[in-house]
PDB file of N, CA and C and ligand atoms in Angstrom:
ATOM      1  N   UNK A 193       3.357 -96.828 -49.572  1.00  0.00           N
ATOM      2  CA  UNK A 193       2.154 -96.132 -49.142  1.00  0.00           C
ATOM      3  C   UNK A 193       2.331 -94.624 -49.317  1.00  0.00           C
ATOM      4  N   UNK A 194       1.202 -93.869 -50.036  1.00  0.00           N
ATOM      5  CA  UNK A 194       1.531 -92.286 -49.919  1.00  0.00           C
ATOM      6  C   UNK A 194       0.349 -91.681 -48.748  1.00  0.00           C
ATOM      7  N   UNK A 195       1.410 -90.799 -47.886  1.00  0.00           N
ATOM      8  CA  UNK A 195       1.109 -90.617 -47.015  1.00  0.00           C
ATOM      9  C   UNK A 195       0.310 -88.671 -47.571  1.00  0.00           C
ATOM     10  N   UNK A 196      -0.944 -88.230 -47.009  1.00  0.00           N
ATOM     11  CA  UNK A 196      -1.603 -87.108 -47.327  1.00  0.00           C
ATOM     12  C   UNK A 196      -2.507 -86.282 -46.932  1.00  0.00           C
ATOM     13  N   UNK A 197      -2.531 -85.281 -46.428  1.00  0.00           N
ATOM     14  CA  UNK A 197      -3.322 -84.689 -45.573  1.00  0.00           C
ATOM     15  C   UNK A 197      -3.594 -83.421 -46.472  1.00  0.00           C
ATOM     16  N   UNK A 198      -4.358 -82.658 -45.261  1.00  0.00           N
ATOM     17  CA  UNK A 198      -4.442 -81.020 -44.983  1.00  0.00           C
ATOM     18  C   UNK A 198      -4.298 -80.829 -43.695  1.00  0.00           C
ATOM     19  N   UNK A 199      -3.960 -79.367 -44.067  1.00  0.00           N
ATOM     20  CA  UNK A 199      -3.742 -78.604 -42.697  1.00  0.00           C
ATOM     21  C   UNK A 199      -3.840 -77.048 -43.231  1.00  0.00           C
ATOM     22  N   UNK A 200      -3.771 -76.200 -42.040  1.00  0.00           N
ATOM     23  CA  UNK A 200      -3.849 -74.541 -42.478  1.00  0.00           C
ATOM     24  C   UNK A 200      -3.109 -74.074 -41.674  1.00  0.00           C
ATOM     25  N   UNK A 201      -3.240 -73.097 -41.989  1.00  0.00           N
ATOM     26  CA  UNK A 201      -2.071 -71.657 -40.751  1.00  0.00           C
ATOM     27  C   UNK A 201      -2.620 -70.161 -41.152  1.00  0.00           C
ATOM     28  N   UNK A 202      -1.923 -69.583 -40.428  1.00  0.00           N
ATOM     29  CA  UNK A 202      -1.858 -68.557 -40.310  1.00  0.00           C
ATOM     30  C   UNK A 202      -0.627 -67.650 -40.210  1.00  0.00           C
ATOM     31  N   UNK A 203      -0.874 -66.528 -41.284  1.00  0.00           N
ATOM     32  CA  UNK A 203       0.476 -65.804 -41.181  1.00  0.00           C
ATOM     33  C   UNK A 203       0.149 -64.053 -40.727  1.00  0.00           C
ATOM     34  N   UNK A 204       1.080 -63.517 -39.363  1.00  0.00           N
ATOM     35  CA  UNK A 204       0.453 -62.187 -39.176  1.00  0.00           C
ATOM     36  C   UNK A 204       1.392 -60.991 -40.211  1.00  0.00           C
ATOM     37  N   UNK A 205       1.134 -60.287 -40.640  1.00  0.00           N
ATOM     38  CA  UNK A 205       1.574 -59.729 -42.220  1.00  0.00           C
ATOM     39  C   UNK A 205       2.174 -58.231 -40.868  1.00  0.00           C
ATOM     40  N   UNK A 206       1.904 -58.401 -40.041  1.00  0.00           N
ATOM     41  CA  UNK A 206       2.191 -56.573 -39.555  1.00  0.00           C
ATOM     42  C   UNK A 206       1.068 -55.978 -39.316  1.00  0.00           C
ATOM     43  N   UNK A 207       1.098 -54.981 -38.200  1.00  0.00           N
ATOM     44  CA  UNK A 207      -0.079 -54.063 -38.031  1.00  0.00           C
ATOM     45  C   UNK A 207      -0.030 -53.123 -39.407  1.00  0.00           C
ATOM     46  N   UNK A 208      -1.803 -52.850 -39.602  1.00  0.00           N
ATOM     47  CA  UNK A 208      -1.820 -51.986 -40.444  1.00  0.00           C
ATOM     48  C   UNK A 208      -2.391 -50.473 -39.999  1.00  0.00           C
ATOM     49  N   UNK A 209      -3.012 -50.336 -38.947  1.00  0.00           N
ATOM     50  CA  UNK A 209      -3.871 -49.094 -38.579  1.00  0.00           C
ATOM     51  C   UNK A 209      -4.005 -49.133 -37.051  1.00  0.00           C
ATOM     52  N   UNK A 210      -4.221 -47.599 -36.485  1.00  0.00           N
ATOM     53  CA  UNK A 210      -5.045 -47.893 -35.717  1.00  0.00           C
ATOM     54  C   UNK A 210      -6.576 -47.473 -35.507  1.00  0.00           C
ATOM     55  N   UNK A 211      -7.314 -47.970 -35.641  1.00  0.00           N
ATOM     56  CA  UNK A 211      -8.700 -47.734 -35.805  1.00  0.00           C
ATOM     57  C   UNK A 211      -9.774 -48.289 -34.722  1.00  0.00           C
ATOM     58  N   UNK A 212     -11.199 -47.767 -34.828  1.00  0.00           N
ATOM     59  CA  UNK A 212     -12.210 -47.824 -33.843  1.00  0.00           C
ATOM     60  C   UNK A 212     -12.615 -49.439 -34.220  1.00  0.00           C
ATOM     61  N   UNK A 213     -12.675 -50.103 -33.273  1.00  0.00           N
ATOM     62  CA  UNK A 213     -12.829 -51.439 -32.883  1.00  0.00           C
ATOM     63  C   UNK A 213     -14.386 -51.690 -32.735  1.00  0.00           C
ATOM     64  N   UNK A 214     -15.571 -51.767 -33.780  1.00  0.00           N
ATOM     65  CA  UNK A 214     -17.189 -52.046 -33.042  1.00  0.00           C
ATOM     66  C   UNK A 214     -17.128 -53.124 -31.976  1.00  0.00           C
ATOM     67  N   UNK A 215     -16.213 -53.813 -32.003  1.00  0.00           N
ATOM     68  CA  UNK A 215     -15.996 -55.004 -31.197  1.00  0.00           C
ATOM     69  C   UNK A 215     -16.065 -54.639 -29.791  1.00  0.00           C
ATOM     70  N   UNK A 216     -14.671 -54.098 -29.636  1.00  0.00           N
ATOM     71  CA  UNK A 216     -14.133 -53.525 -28.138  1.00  0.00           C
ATOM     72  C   UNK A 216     -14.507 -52.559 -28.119  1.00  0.00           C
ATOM     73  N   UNK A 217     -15.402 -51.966 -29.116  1.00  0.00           N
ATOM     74  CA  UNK A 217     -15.565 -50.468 -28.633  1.00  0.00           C
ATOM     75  C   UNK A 217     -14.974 -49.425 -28.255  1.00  0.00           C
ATOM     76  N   UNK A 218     -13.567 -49.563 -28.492  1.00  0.00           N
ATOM     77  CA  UNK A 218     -12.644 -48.387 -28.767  1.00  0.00           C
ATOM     78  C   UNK A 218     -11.979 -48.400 -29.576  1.00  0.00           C
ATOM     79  N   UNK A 219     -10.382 -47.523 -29.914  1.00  0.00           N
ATOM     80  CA  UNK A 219      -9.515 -47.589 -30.814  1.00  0.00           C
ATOM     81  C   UNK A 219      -8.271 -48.632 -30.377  1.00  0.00           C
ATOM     82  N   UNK A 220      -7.725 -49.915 -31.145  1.00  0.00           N
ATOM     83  CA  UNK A 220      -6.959 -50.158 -31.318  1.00  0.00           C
ATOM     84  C   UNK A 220      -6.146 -50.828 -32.704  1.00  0.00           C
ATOM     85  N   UNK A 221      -5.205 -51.225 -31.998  1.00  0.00           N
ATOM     86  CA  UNK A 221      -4.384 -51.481 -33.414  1.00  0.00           C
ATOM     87  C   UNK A 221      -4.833 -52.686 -33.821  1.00  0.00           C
ATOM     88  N   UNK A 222      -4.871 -52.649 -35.642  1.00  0.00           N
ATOM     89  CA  UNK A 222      -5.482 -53.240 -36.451  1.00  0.00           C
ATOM     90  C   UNK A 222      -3.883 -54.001 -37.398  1.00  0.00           C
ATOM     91  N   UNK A 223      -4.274 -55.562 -37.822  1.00  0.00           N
ATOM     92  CA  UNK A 223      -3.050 -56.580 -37.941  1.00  0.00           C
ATOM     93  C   UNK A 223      -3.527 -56.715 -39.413  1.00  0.00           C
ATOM     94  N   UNK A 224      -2.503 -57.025 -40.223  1.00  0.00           N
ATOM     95  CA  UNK A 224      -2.943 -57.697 -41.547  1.00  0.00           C
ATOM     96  C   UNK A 224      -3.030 -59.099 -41.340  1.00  0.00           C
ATOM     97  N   UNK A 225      -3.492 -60.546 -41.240  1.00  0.00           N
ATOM     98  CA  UNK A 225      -3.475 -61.709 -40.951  1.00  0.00           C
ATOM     99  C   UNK A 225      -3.652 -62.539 -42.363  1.00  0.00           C
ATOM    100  N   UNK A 226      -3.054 -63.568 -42.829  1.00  0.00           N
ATOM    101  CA  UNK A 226      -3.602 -64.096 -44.009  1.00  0.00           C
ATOM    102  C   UNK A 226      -4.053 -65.875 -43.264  1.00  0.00           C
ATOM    103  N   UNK A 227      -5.095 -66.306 -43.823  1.00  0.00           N
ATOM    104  CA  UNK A 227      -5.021 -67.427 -43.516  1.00  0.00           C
ATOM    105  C   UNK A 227      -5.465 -68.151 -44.320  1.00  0.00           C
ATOM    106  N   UNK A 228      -4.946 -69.558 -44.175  1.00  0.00           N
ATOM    107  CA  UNK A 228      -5.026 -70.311 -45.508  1.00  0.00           C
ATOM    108  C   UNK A 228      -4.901 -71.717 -45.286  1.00  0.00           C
ATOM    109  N   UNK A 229      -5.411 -72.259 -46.289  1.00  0.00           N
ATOM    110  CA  UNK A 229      -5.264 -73.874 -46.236  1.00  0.00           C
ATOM    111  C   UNK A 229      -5.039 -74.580 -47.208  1.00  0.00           C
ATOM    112  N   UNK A 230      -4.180 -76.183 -46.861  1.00  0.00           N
ATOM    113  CA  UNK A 230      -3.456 -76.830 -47.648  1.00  0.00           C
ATOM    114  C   UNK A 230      -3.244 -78.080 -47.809  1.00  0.00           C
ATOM    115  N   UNK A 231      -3.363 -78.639 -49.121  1.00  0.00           N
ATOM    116  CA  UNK A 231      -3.196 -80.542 -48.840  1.00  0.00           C
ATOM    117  C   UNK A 231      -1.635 -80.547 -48.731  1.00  0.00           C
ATOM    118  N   UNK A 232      -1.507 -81.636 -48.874  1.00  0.00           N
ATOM    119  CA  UNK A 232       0.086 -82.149 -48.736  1.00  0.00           C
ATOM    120  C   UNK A 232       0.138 -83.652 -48.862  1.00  0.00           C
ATOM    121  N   UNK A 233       1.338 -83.753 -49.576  1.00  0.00           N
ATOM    122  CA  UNK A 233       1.739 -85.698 -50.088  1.00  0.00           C
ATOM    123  C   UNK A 233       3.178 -85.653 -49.234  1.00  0.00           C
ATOM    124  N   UNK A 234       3.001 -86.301 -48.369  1.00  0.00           N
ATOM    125  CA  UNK A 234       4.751 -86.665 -47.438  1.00  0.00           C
ATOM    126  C   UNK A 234       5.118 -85.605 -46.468  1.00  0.00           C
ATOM    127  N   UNK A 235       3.619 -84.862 -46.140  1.00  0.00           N
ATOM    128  CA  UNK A 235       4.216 -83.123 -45.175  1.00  0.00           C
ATOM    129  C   UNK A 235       4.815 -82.269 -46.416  1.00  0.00           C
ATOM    130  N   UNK A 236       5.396 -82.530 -47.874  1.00  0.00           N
ATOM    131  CA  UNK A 236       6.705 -82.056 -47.951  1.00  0.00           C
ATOM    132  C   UNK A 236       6.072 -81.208 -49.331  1.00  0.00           C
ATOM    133  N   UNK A 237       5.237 -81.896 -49.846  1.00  0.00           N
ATOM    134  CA  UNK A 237       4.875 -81.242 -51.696  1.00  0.00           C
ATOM    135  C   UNK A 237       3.350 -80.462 -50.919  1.00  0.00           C
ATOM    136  N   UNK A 238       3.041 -79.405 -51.224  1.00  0.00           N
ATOM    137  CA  UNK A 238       1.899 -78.803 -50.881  1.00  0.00           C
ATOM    138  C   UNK A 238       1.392 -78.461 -52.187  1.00  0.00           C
ATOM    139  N   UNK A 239       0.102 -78.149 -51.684  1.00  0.00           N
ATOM    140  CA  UNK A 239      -0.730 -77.411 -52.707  1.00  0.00           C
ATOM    141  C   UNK A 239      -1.923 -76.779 -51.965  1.00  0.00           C
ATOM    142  N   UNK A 240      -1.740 -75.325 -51.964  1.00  0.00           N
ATOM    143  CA  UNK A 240      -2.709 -74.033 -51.244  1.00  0.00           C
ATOM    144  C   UNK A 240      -4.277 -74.355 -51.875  1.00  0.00           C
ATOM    145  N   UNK A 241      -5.181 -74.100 -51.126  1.00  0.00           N
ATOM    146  CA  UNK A 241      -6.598 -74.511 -51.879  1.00  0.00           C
ATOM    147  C   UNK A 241      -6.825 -73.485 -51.616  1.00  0.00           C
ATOM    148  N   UNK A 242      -6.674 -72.936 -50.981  1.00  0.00           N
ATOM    149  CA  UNK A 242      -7.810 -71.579 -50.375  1.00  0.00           C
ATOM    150  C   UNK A 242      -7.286 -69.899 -49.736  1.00  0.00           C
ATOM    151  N   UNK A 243      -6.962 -69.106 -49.775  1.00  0.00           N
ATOM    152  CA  UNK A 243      -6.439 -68.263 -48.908  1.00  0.00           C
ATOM    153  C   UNK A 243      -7.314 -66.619 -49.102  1.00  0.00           C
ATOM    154  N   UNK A 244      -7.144 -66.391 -47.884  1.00  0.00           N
ATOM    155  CA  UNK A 244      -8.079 -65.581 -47.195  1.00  0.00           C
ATOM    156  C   UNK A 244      -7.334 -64.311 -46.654  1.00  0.00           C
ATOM    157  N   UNK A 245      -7.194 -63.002 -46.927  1.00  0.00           N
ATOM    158  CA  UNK A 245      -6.391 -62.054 -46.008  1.00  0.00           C
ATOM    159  C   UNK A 245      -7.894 -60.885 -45.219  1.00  0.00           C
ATOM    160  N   UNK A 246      -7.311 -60.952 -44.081  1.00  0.00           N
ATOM    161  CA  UNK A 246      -8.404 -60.348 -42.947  1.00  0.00           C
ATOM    162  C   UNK A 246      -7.353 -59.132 -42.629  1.00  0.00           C
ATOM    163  N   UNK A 247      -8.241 -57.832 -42.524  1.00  0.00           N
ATOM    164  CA  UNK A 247      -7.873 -57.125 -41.351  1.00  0.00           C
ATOM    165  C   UNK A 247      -8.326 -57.097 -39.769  1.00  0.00           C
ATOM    166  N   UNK A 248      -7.655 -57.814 -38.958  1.00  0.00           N
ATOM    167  CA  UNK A 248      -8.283 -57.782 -37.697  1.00  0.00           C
ATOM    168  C   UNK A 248      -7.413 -57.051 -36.279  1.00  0.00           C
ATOM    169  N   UNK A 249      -8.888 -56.938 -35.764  1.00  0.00           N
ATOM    170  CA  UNK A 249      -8.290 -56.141 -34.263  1.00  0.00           C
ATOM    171  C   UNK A 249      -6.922 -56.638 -33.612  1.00  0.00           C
ATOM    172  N   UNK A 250      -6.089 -56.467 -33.228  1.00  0.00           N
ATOM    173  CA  UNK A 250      -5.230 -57.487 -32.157  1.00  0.00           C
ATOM    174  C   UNK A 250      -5.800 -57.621 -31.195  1.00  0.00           C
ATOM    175  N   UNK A 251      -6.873 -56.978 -30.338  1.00  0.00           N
ATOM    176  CA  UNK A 251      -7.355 -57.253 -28.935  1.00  0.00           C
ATOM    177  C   UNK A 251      -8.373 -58.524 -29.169  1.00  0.00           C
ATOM    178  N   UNK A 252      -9.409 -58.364 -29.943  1.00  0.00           N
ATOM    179  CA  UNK A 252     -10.224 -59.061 -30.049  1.00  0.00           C
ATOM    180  C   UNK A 252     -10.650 -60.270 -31.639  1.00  0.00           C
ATOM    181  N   UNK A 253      -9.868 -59.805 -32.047  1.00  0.00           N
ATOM    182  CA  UNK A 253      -9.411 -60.864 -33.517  1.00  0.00           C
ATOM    183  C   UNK A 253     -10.376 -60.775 -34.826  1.00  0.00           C
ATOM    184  N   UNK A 254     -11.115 -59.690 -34.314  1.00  0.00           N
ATOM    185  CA  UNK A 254     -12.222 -59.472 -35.671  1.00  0.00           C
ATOM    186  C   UNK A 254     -12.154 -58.413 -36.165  1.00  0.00           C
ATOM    187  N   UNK A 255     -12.709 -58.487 -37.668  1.00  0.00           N
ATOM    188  CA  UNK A 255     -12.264 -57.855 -38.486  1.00  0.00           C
ATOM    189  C   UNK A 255     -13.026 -58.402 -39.476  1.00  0.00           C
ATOM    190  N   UNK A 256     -12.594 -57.790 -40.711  1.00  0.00           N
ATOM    191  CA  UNK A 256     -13.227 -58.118 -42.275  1.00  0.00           C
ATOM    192  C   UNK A 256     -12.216 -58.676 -43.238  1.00  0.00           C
ATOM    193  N   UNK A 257     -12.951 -59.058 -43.826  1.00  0.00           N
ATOM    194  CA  UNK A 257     -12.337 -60.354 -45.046  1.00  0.00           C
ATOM    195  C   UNK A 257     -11.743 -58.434 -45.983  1.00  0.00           C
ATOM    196  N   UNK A 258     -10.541 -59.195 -46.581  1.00  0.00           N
ATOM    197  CA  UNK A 258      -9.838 -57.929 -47.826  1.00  0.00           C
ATOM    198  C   UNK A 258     -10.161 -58.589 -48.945  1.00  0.00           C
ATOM    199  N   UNK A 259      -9.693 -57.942 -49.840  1.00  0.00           N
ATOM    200  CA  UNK A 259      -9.670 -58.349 -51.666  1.00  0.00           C
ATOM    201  C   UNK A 259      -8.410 -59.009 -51.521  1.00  0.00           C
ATOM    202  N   UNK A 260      -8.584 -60.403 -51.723  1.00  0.00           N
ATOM    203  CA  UNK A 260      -6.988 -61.116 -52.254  1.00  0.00           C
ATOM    204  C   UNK A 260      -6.410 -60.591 -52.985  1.00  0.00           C
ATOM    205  N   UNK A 261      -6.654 -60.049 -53.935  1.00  0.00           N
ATOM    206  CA  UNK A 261      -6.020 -59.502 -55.334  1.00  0.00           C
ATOM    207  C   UNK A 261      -5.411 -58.270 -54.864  1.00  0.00           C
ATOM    208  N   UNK A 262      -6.116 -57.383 -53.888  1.00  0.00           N
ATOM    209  CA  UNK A 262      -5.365 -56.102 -53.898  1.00  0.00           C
ATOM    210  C   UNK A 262      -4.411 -56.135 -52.798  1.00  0.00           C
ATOM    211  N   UNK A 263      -4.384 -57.029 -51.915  1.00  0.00           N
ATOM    212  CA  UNK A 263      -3.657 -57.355 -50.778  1.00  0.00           C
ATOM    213  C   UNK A 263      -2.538 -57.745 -51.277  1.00  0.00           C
ATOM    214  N   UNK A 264      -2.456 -59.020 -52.366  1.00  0.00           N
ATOM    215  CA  UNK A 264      -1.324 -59.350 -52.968  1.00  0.00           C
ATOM    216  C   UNK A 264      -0.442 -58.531 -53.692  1.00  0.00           C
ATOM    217  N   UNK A 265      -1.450 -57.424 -54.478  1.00  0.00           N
ATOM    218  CA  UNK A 265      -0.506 -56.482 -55.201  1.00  0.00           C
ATOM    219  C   UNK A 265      -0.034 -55.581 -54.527  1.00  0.00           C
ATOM    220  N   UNK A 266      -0.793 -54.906 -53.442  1.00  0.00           N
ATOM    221  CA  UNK A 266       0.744 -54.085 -52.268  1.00  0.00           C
ATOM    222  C   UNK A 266       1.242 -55.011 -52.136  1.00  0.00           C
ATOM    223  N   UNK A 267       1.555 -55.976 -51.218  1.00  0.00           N
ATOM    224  CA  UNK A 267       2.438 -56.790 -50.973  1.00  0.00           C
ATOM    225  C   UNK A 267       3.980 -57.200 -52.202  1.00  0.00           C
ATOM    226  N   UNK A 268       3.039 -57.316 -53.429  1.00  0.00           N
ATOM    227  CA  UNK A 268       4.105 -57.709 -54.499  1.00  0.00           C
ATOM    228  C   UNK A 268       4.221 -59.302 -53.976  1.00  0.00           C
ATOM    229  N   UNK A 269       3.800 -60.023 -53.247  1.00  0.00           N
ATOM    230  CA  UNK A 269       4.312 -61.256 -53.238  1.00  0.00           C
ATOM    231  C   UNK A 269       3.036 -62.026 -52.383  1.00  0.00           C
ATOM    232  N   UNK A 270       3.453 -63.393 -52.282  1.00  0.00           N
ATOM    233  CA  UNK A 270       2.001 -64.203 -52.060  1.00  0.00           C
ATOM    234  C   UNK A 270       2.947 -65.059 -50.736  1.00  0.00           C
ATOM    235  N   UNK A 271       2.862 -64.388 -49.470  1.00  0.00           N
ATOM    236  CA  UNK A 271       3.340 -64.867 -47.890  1.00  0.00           C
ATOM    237  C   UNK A 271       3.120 -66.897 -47.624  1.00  0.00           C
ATOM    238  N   UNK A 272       3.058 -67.522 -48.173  1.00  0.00           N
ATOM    239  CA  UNK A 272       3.244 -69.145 -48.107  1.00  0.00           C
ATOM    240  C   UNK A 272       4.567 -69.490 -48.608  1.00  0.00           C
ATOM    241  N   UNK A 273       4.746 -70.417 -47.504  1.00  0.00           N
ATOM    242  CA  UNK A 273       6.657 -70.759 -48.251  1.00  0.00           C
ATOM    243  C   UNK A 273       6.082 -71.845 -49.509  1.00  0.00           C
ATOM    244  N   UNK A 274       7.473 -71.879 -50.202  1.00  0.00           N
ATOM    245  CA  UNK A 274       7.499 -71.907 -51.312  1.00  0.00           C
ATOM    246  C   UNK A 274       6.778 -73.417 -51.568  1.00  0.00           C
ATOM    247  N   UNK A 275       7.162 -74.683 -51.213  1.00  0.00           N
ATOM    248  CA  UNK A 275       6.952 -75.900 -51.136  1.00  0.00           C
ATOM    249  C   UNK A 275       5.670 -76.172 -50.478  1.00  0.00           C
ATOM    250  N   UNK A 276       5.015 -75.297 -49.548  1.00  0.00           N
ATOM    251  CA  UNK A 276       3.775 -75.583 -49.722  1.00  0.00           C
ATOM    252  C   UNK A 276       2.882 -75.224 -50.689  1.00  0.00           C
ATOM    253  N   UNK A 277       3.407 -74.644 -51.656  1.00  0.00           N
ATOM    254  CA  UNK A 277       2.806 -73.451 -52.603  1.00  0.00           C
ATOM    255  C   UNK A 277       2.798 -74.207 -53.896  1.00  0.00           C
ATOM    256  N   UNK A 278       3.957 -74.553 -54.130  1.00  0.00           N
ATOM    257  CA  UNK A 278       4.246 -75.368 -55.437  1.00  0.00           C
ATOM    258  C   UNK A 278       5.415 -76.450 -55.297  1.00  0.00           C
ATOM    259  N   UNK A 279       5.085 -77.334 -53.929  1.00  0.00           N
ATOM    260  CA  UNK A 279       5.516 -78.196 -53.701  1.00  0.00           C
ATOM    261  C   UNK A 279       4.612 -79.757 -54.885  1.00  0.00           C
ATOM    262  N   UNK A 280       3.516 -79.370 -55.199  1.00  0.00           N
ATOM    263  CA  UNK A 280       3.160 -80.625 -56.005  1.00  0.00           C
ATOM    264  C   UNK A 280       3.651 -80.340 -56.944  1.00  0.00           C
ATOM    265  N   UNK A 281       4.251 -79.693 -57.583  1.00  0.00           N
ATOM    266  CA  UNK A 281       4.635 -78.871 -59.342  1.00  0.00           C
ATOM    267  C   UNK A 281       5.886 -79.585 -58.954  1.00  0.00           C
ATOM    268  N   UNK A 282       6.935 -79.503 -57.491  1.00  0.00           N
ATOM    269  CA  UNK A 282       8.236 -79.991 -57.593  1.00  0.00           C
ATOM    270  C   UNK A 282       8.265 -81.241 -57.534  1.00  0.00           C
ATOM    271  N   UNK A 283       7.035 -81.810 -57.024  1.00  0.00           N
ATOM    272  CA  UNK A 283       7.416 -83.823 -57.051  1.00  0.00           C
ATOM    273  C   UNK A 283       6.759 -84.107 -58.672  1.00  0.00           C
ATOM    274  N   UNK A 284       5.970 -83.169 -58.901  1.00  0.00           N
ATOM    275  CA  UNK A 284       5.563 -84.194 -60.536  1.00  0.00           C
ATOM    276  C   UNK A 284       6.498 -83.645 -61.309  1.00  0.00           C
ATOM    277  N   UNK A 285       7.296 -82.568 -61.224  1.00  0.00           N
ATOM    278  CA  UNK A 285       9.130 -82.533 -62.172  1.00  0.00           C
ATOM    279  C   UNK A 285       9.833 -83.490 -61.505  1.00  0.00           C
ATOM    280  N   UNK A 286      10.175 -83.753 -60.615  1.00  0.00           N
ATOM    281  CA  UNK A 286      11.312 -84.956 -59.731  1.00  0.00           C
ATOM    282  C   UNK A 286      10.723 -86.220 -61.064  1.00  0.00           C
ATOM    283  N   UNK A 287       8.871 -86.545 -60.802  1.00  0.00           N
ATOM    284  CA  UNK A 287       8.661 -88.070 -61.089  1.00  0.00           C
ATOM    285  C   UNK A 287       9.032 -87.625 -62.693  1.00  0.00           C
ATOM    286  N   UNK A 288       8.978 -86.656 -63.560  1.00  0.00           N
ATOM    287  CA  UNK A 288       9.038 -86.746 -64.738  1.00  0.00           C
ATOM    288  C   UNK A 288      10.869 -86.953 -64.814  1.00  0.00           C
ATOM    289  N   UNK A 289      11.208 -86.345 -64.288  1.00  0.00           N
ATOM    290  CA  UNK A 289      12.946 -86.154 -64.134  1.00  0.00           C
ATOM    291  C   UNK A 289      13.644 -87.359 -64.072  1.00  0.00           C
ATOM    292  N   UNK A 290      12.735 -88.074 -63.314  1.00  0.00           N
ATOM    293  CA  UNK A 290      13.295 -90.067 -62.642  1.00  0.00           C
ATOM    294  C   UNK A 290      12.917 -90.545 -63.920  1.00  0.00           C
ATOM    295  N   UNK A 291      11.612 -89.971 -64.652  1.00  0.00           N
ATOM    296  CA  UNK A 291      11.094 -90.629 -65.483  1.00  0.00           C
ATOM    297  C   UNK A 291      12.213 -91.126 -66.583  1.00  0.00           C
ATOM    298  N   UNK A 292      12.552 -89.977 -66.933  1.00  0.00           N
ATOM    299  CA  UNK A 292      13.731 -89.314 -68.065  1.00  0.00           C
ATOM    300  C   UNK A 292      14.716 -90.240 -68.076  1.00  0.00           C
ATOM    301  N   UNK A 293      15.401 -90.059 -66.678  1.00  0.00           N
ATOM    302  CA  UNK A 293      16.908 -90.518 -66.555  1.00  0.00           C
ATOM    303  C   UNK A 293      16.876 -92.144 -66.437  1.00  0.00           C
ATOM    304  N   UNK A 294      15.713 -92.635 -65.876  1.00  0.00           N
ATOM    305  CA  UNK A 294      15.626 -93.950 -66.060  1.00  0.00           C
ATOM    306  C   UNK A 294      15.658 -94.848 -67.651  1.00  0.00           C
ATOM    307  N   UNK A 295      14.808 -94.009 -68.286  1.00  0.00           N
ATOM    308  CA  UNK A 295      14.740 -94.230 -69.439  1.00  0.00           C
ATOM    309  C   UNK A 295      15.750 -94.112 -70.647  1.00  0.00           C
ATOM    310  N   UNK A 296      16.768 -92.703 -70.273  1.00  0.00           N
ATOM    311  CA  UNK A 296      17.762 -92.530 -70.924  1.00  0.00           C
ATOM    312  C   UNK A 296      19.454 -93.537 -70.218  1.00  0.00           C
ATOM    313  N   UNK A 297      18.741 -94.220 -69.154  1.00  0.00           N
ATOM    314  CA  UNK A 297      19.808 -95.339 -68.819  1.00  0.00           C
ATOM    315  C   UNK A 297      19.371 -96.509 -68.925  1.00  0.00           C
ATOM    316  N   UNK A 298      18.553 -96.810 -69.398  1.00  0.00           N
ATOM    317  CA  UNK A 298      18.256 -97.956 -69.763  1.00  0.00           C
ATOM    318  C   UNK A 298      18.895 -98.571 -70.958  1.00  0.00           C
ATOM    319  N   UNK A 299      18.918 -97.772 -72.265  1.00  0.00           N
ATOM    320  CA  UNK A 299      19.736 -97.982 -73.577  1.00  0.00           C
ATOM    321  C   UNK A 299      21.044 -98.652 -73.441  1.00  0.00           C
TER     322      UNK A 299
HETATM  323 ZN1   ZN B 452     -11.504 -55.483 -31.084  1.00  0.00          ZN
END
């Protein structure tokens, strides 16, 4: 049986500012947050569908959607561990890999 879901998370990247809150109506500190969502075969092979980076208040959690693209390029890197990321890329090399060695022991 293959077992398969989704699920999402959230990752807090660090405060970035402190700025006027329309929310709370004053100044506080402002978080980088990315959030995102993901299928999965066994918990273990992922694959990201969607991801989203917000700047939001810490008091009150709102904020505005960022440019993925420019968020990623300060960053230099894309914050999801690795196997949820390109965990399906590592089981369809494993099944091609079994594929291989089965075949080259068979002879
Ligand atoms: Zn606020």
């Amino acid at each position: 049986m293959i077992i398969f879901g989704s699920g999402g998370d959230v990752v807090h990247l660090g405060q970035t500012e402190t700025k006027y809150c329309p929310v709370c109506e004053r100044d506080r500190t402002f978080s980088l947050v990315l959030h995102y969502r993901f299928s999965h075969v066994y918990y273990l092979f992922g694959m990201v569908e969607k991801r989203q980076y917000f700047d939001v208040c810490d008091v009150c959690n709102r904020g505005e959607k960022l440019d993925r693209k420019e968020v990623e390029r300060q960053l230099g890197r894309v914050p999801i561990p690795f196997m949820r990321r390109f965990g399906c890329l590592v089981a369809i090399l494993l099944l091609v890999l079994f594929g291989v060695i089965s075949v080259l022991t068979s002879h």
